[in-house]
Each structure stands twice: as structure tokens, then as C-alpha cells.
Amino acid sequence: MKFEDLPVDATRAGAVLLVLAVAFLFSPLFVRPPAATLVLFEVGVLFLLYALVLVGLNLQFGHTGLVNFGPVAFFAVGGYVAAIVTANDPYGAVGLGLPWPVGLAAGVVVAVVLGALIGASTLRLRDDFLAIVTLAVAEIVHGLIVTVRDVTGGSNGLQNVPRPIAATTGGGGAGELFATVLVFGALAVLFYGLFHRLSASPYGRVLRAIRADEQVTETLGKRVFRYKFVVFVYGAAVAGLAGALLVFYNGAAAPGFFTINVTVIVWIGMLIGGAGNDRGVLGGLAIIMGFQLATRFLNEQLPVITPDQFASVRLMLIGLLLMVIIKYRPEGIWGDADELGVES
Amino acid sequence: MTLLAVEGLRRSFGSLVAVDSVSFEVERGEVVGMIGPNGAGKTTTFNCVSGVLPSDAGTVTFEGADVTEAPPYDLARRGLVRTFQQTRELETLTVTDNMLLPTPDHPGERAWHAVGRTAASEQREQEARERAMDLLGTFDLRGMVEEYAASLSGGQRKLLELARALMLDPSLLLLDEPFAGVNPTLTAEIVEHIEALNADGLTLLIIEHELETLTDLVDRLIVLADGRVLATGTPEAIMENEEVIDAYLGG
């Protein structure tokens, strides 16, 4: 039985989970996971945020064929705007000290505006322009974050960003991690469900047609540009949301959270899992992040190799894995070769 | 009554003038052939008329409205639908999805209806599916509905492209070399389909460079050469036209 056939609708499940998660936050209930599992929860939080970025990217690339090489730009903009709007006295940066919901909304809105600007200027051009422009924008955003120190705090980042979940659970430790996983997990399920519904509908059929042949789709009566634009903005919005959630989780924003590694990880996860398969891409992300976690443990057992050397070996292994996938299974583990038009 | 009027159409690529002050009309209910040697400007004319290429000068009027600047999706919605010289199936979509894609005014193609799976969307999808299955039956493609279009033969692709265009309920169908690379049996079949569609009131403009295929099928021929209209008239008149014989048939 396939996941899609289960009598559970991810959109509803996500909405219910979100309500439960928020109810849990404000209840006197308290969960303390064993200390040994904390690292799993930490990686889990990051996985759920990257999953949000990835469901947007998969809608853009997997379903519509839009090559966005800069999802981290929207992730970073969402995060930094949220941080700047909400931080109290962030040490040599701008902090407006507004309530966190305002920061969350502002982060999403600015990510959407950036997405709309890039989309409006680039999506009418040939496909490869989008790839180049998004890659460049991601570098520009990162450059601005590091250099406009008076606003962003430069390489130190912004401190004293509110931590709404920590504040509700009474601060710190395992309970907070657990609650965070619950809330972010609910949001990830919700957006997975929404985007899955969108792609498994006549709307998604238009997206797949655009991926196959834009011109034919246009001559069959579809406003191709509008679909590409809207899908691009949706992806930007969830990436912005994920960025804002990250800074509210960390209580800070720093350039290190928003490096090109984010783009690399979500792209590799998508390609390994199978672009266009909403569930498969998340499986791919789990594989790549699980691999990183497993090798971290391994490094602790192998003291002869320095962490720096180990990081390089890990990158080589990931590169090798990607090459094997692309050569022998170009549709990814759960992807559909017919849908993607590749021969495996 | 004039369905399509093209007036002074011009399009150049660099210094090459592909289409030069081309004017012609298509009356409602007609089957018109457009012939000419390779490079005569037939496909460029189609591309300009269907909005795929912008024209440098001239006007295109469809059902009385100036559509010179109209984008392809708008023309398709107005009922001016085209096919391509090289069949262009959406290969990574199934035959059924190829057929359902053009469905006009589908509520399910708006995000809110798609996510909410509204009754309006489901109903439109159901109607479209019934229409698609009827058409696939007519075009002998019922056995292929779940196949990806990439797995169809060349002939089946031609038929699918024709069937798919009909999902838009066009009033004018532009066919770009529907018989190119098609065996004689299938050519006869496509001719039958075209005749049946025309009997139902569809107007067609067909590009072809083999004159023989068209003589029995069309009411009128437009002959293009070097980007200009050389002659128009009934197939009989065209075959006796000295200029045409010199420029095209004689060669």
C-alpha cells in the first residue's frame, strides 16, 4: 500500500497536529526525552526546517521544472528579517523589538517580495537564467548579511531574538526540544499536505505540462508565466517561513545558519529521493541528513582523523553517492523515470 | 463570413525576411491548404498567427477581433488552436493527462480549488474525462489511456495531437504538416478525421508541401514562395497557374 492511498490526508493531519502541538505548549504537560536522544531531536528540528524548504523547492523544480539554485536566499531573508524585526538590543545590529508574530509575518512577506521580484524579472527568460540568477542572489544575500554589519551584526549575527517556544515551555532543555519538534513537525506535515494536494490536482497537471514543454502548454490555453510565477513565490514563502522559525528556535541569526550548504543539502535530498515525488524527496533528505549524523558519531570513534579531515571525507562520500544515483538511477530512489523523462 | 484575416504580415530573422507582406483570409467552414517549398514561410506564418512568434508588421483578425498582439494562450481560449510540425506530445504525461490538460475554464487549475478539491473542480474534471475518452475512442487511442505519451508511435502521436487540440473546442484549427512522416493508411485515416470535423463545422488551415495529398481535401489553396503569397485559388486553378508551376511544381 502506498502512502498516498492511506486514508489519512496530510493537510488535515498537519492542521490537527498543529492544533495539538500548540495545545500541548500551553498545557501543564511536560515531556523529558532521555538525554541520549537529544542529538536526534536537534537534528530532527533542522530536518523539519529543511523539509519545509524542500517541499517548496520540489514544487518549483520537481513538479514545474524551475531550476532554483538559491533556496537558501529566501530561507536567509525570512530568518534575518524576522530577527531584525523582533530582536531586543542585539549588540551592534538593528533590532526593532516587536512581538514574534510580527517578525514571522515580516520574514515571510519579505521572502515573498524577493521571490516575486526574481520571478517577475527572470521567469519570462530562458530556463537557465533562473538557475544563474537564483545562484547569484543567494550569494548576494549572504554577502549582504556579512557586510552590512550595522544592520545584520555581520559575522556575529543578531542576538536576543525571542524564543517563543522556549518561553512557553519554561525555557531550555529537553522539553523545549520536544515541543519544537512537535510544532515544526506539524507545520512540515501541513505544508507537505498542501503542496501535495496542489500537485496531485489539475493545477499540478499544468505544472507537469510546463515542465515537459512550456510552449505547447501555452498553445493549449494555459498562462504559463502566471503558474511559474505563483509556484516560485510559494516556494519562497515556505523557505522564508522556515528561516523565521530557525531564528526563533535559536534565539539568534547568524551567517553560519544560512550558507550554500542548505541549498546543497536540500538539492541532494531531492535528487536522491526522486524529484517530483513529494514523499520521496523527504526520504532523500532523511537519508542525507541521517548520513551526516551517522558519520558524526563515527568521527567520535575514530580519533586519528581530525574533524576537518573528516568533513572533507564526508563531502567526498556525498559527492560519490550523488554520482552513483545520477548514473544508475537518475530518477532517484522513489522518483518516476517516465514522469521525469529519464532512462535508468 | 471571414473567420481569420491576415493582412500584410511580415517577420524577419536578422537579414532574412521569412514572411513578407502576406495577406489571406479563411472563411468559416472552409478547409484551406497552405503549400510552398521548404523555406517558403509557411511555419513562420503559422507561428505569427498563433502568437508563438511576434510579427514585425501586419495584423491578424480572428472572429472580428484584432488578435495581432494576443499571446498563444489567449488565442487558444478564443478557439484558434494549432498543432506543431514535429509532433510535440507532453511525453512525460500520460495520454489521458495530455487530453485533460487543455480543458478550458477548469476550476481545479486555480490553487484554492485544487487544494480544497471543490465540487466544481471534481465535476469539471469528470466532464472533461468523459469528453477525452470519447475523443480517444474516435481516434483509436482508447487502449493507450494510461500510457505515457513517450511510448506512442509516430502515427499515434499525430492522432493524439489532433484529439488533444479538439479538447479546446476550436473554431479554427491550424495543422502544421499533419501528414509528414505518416504512412498512406494513416494519411487516409487523418484525411477522414479532417473531413468529419469539417462536416461538423470546424474550419481548418493545413500546411503541407505535398500538393497531391491536399487537392481532394481542401476548398482552396494558398501558395507561398519566398515569404510571399504567390497565388490563391481552387486546387484546379492552382495546378494550372503558370507562376506556380514555374516556381514550385515545375521544380
CSV table of N, CA and C in Angstrom, one decimal, chain A residues 55-118:
chain,number,residue,atom,x,y,z
A,55,VAL,N,10.0,21.1,0.4
A,55,VAL,CA,8.6,20.9,-0.2
A,55,VAL,C,8.4,22.0,-1.2
A,56,GLY,N,8.9,23.2,-0.8
A,56,GLY,CA,8.8,24.4,-1.8
A,56,GLY,C,9.6,24.2,-3.0
A,57,LEU,N,10.9,23.7,-2.8
A,57,LEU,CA,11.8,23.5,-3.9
A,57,LEU,C,11.3,22.4,-4.8
A,58,ASN,N,10.7,21.4,-4.2
A,58,ASN,CA,10.2,20.3,-5.1
A,58,ASN,C,9.0,20.7,-5.9
A,59,LEU,N,8.2,21.6,-5.3
A,59,LEU,CA,7.1,22.2,-6.1
A,59,LEU,C,7.7,23.0,-7.3
A,60,GLN,N,8.7,23.7,-7.0
A,60,GLN,CA,9.3,24.5,-8.1
A,60,GLN,C,10.1,23.7,-9.1
A,61,PHE,N,11.0,22.8,-8.7
A,61,PHE,CA,11.8,22.1,-9.6
A,61,PHE,C,11.1,20.7,-10.0
A,62,GLY,N,10.8,19.9,-8.9
A,62,GLY,CA,10.3,18.6,-9.2
A,62,GLY,C,9.0,18.6,-10.0
A,63,HIS,N,8.1,19.5,-9.7
A,63,HIS,CA,6.9,19.5,-10.5
A,63,HIS,C,6.9,20.4,-11.7
A,64,THR,N,7.5,21.6,-11.6
A,64,THR,CA,7.4,22.6,-12.6
A,64,THR,C,8.6,22.7,-13.4
A,65,GLY,N,9.7,22.2,-13.0
A,65,GLY,CA,11.0,22.3,-13.7
A,65,GLY,C,11.7,23.6,-13.6
A,66,LEU,N,11.4,24.4,-12.6
A,66,LEU,CA,12.1,25.7,-12.3
A,66,LEU,C,13.4,25.4,-11.6
A,67,VAL,N,14.5,25.7,-12.2
A,67,VAL,CA,15.8,25.4,-11.5
A,67,VAL,C,16.1,26.6,-10.6
A,68,ASN,N,15.8,26.4,-9.3
A,68,ASN,CA,16.1,27.4,-8.3
A,68,ASN,C,17.3,26.9,-7.5
A,69,PHE,N,18.5,27.5,-7.8
A,69,PHE,CA,19.7,27.1,-7.1
A,69,PHE,C,19.9,28.0,-5.9
A,70,GLY,N,18.9,28.8,-5.5
A,70,GLY,CA,19.2,29.6,-4.3
A,70,GLY,C,18.1,29.6,-3.3
A,71,PRO,N,17.6,28.4,-3.0
A,71,PRO,CA,16.5,28.4,-1.9
A,71,PRO,C,17.0,29.0,-0.6
A,72,VAL,N,18.3,28.9,-0.4
A,72,VAL,CA,18.8,29.5,0.9
A,72,VAL,C,18.7,31.0,1.0
A,73,ALA,N,18.6,31.6,-0.2
A,73,ALA,CA,18.4,33.1,-0.2
A,73,ALA,C,17.1,33.5,0.5
A,74,PHE,N,16.0,32.7,0.2
A,74,PHE,CA,14.7,33.0,0.8
A,74,PHE,C,14.7,32.6,2.3
A,75,PHE,N,15.3,31.5,2.6
A,75,PHE,CA,15.5,31.0,3.9
A,75,PHE,C,16.2,32.0,4.8
A,76,ALA,N,17.3,32.6,4.2
A,76,ALA,CA,18.1,33.6,5.0
A,76,ALA,C,17.3,34.9,5.1
A,77,VAL,N,16.6,35.3,4.1
A,77,VAL,CA,15.9,36.6,4.2
A,77,VAL,C,14.8,36.5,5.2
A,78,GLY,N,14.1,35.3,5.2
A,78,GLY,CA,13.0,35.1,6.1
A,78,GLY,C,13.6,35.2,7.6
A,79,GLY,N,14.7,34.5,7.8
A,79,GLY,CA,15.3,34.4,9.1
A,79,GLY,C,15.8,35.8,9.5
A,80,TYR,N,16.6,36.5,8.7
A,80,TYR,CA,17.1,37.8,9.1
A,80,TYR,C,16.1,38.8,9.3
A,81,VAL,N,15.1,38.9,8.4
A,81,VAL,CA,14.0,39.9,8.6
A,81,VAL,C,13.3,39.6,9.9
A,82,ALA,N,13.0,38.3,10.2
A,82,ALA,CA,12.3,38.0,11.5
A,82,ALA,C,13.2,38.4,12.6
A,83,ALA,N,14.5,38.2,12.5
A,83,ALA,CA,15.4,38.5,13.6
A,83,ALA,C,15.5,40.0,13.8
A,84,ILE,N,15.6,40.8,12.7
A,84,ILE,CA,15.8,42.2,12.9
A,84,ILE,C,14.5,42.9,13.4
A,85,VAL,N,13.3,42.3,13.0
A,85,VAL,CA,12.1,42.9,13.5
A,85,VAL,C,11.8,42.7,14.9
A,86,THR,N,12.3,41.5,15.5
A,86,THR,CA,12.0,41.1,16.8
A,86,THR,C,13.1,41.3,17.9
A,87,ALA,N,14.4,41.4,17.4
A,87,ALA,CA,15.4,41.3,18.4
A,87,ALA,C,15.4,42.5,19.4
A,88,ASN,N,15.7,42.3,20.6
A,88,ASN,CA,15.8,43.3,21.6
A,88,ASN,C,17.3,43.6,21.9
A,89,ASP,N,17.8,44.8,21.6
A,89,ASP,CA,19.2,45.1,21.9
A,89,ASP,C,20.1,44.1,21.4
A,90,PRO,N,20.2,43.9,20.1
A,90,PRO,CA,21.0,42.8,19.5
A,90,PRO,C,22.5,43.0,19.4
A,91,TYR,N,23.1,43.9,20.2
A,91,TYR,CA,24.5,44.2,20.2
A,91,TYR,C,25.0,44.6,18.8
A,92,GLY,N,25.0,45.9,18.5
A,92,GLY,CA,25.5,46.4,17.3
A,92,GLY,C,24.9,46.0,16.0
A,93,ALA,N,23.6,45.8,16.1
A,93,ALA,CA,22.8,45.5,14.9
A,93,ALA,C,21.4,46.2,15.1
A,94,VAL,N,20.6,46.1,14.1
A,94,VAL,CA,19.3,46.7,14.2
A,94,VAL,C,18.3,45.7,14.8
A,95,GLY,N,17.6,46.1,15.9
A,95,GLY,CA,16.6,45.2,16.5
A,95,GLY,C,15.4,46.0,16.8
A,96,LEU,N,14.3,45.7,16.2
A,96,LEU,CA,13.1,46.6,16.5
A,96,LEU,C,12.3,46.2,17.7
A,97,GLY,N,12.6,45.0,18.2
A,97,GLY,CA,11.9,44.5,19.4
A,97,GLY,C,10.4,44.3,19.4
A,98,LEU,N,9.9,44.1,18.2
A,98,LEU,CA,8.5,43.9,18.0
A,98,LEU,C,8.1,42.4,18.4
A,99,PRO,N,6.8,42.1,18.6
A,99,PRO,CA,6.5,40.8,19.0
A,99,PRO,C,6.8,39.8,17.9
A,100,TRP,N,7.0,38.5,18.3
A,100,TRP,CA,7.4,37.5,17.3
A,100,TRP,C,6.5,37.2,16.2
A,101,PRO,N,5.1,37.3,16.4
A,101,PRO,CA,4.2,37.1,15.2
A,101,PRO,C,4.4,38.1,14.1
A,102,VAL,N,4.8,39.3,14.5
A,102,VAL,CA,5.1,40.4,13.5
A,102,VAL,C,6.3,40.0,12.8
A,103,GLY,N,7.3,39.5,13.5
A,103,GLY,CA,8.6,39.1,12.8
A,103,GLY,C,8.4,38.0,11.9
A,104,LEU,N,7.6,37.0,12.3
A,104,LEU,CA,7.3,35.9,11.5
A,104,LEU,C,6.6,36.3,10.2
A,105,ALA,N,5.6,37.1,10.3
A,105,ALA,CA,4.9,37.6,9.1
A,105,ALA,C,5.8,38.4,8.2
A,106,ALA,N,6.6,39.3,8.9
A,106,ALA,CA,7.5,40.1,8.1
A,106,ALA,C,8.5,39.3,7.3
A,107,GLY,N,9.1,38.3,8.0
A,107,GLY,CA,10.0,37.4,7.3
A,107,GLY,C,9.4,36.7,6.1
A,108,VAL,N,8.2,36.2,6.2
A,108,VAL,CA,7.5,35.6,5.1
A,108,VAL,C,7.2,36.6,4.0
A,109,VAL,N,6.7,37.8,4.4
A,109,VAL,CA,6.4,38.8,3.4
A,109,VAL,C,7.6,39.2,2.6
A,110,VAL,N,8.7,39.5,3.3
A,110,VAL,CA,9.9,39.9,2.5
A,110,VAL,C,10.4,38.8,1.6
A,111,ALA,N,10.4,37.6,2.1
A,111,ALA,CA,10.8,36.5,1.2
A,111,ALA,C,9.9,36.4,0.0
A,112,VAL,N,8.6,36.6,0.2
A,112,VAL,CA,7.7,36.6,-0.9
A,112,VAL,C,8.0,37.7,-1.9
A,113,VAL,N,8.3,38.9,-1.4
A,113,VAL,CA,8.6,40.1,-2.2
A,113,VAL,C,9.9,39.8,-3.0
A,114,LEU,N,10.9,39.2,-2.4
A,114,LEU,CA,12.1,38.8,-3.1
A,114,LEU,C,11.8,37.8,-4.2
A,115,GLY,N,11.0,36.8,-3.8
A,115,GLY,CA,10.6,35.8,-4.8
A,115,GLY,C,9.9,36.4,-6.0
A,116,ALA,N,9.0,37.3,-5.7
A,116,ALA,CA,8.2,38.0,-6.8
A,116,ALA,C,9.1,38.8,-7.7
A,117,LEU,N,10.0,39.5,-7.1
A,117,LEU,CA,10.9,40.3,-7.9
A,117,LEU,C,11.8,39.4,-8.8
A,118,ILE,N,12.3,38.4,-8.3
A,118,ILE,CA,13.2,37.5,-9.1
A,118,ILE,C,12.3,36.8,-10.2
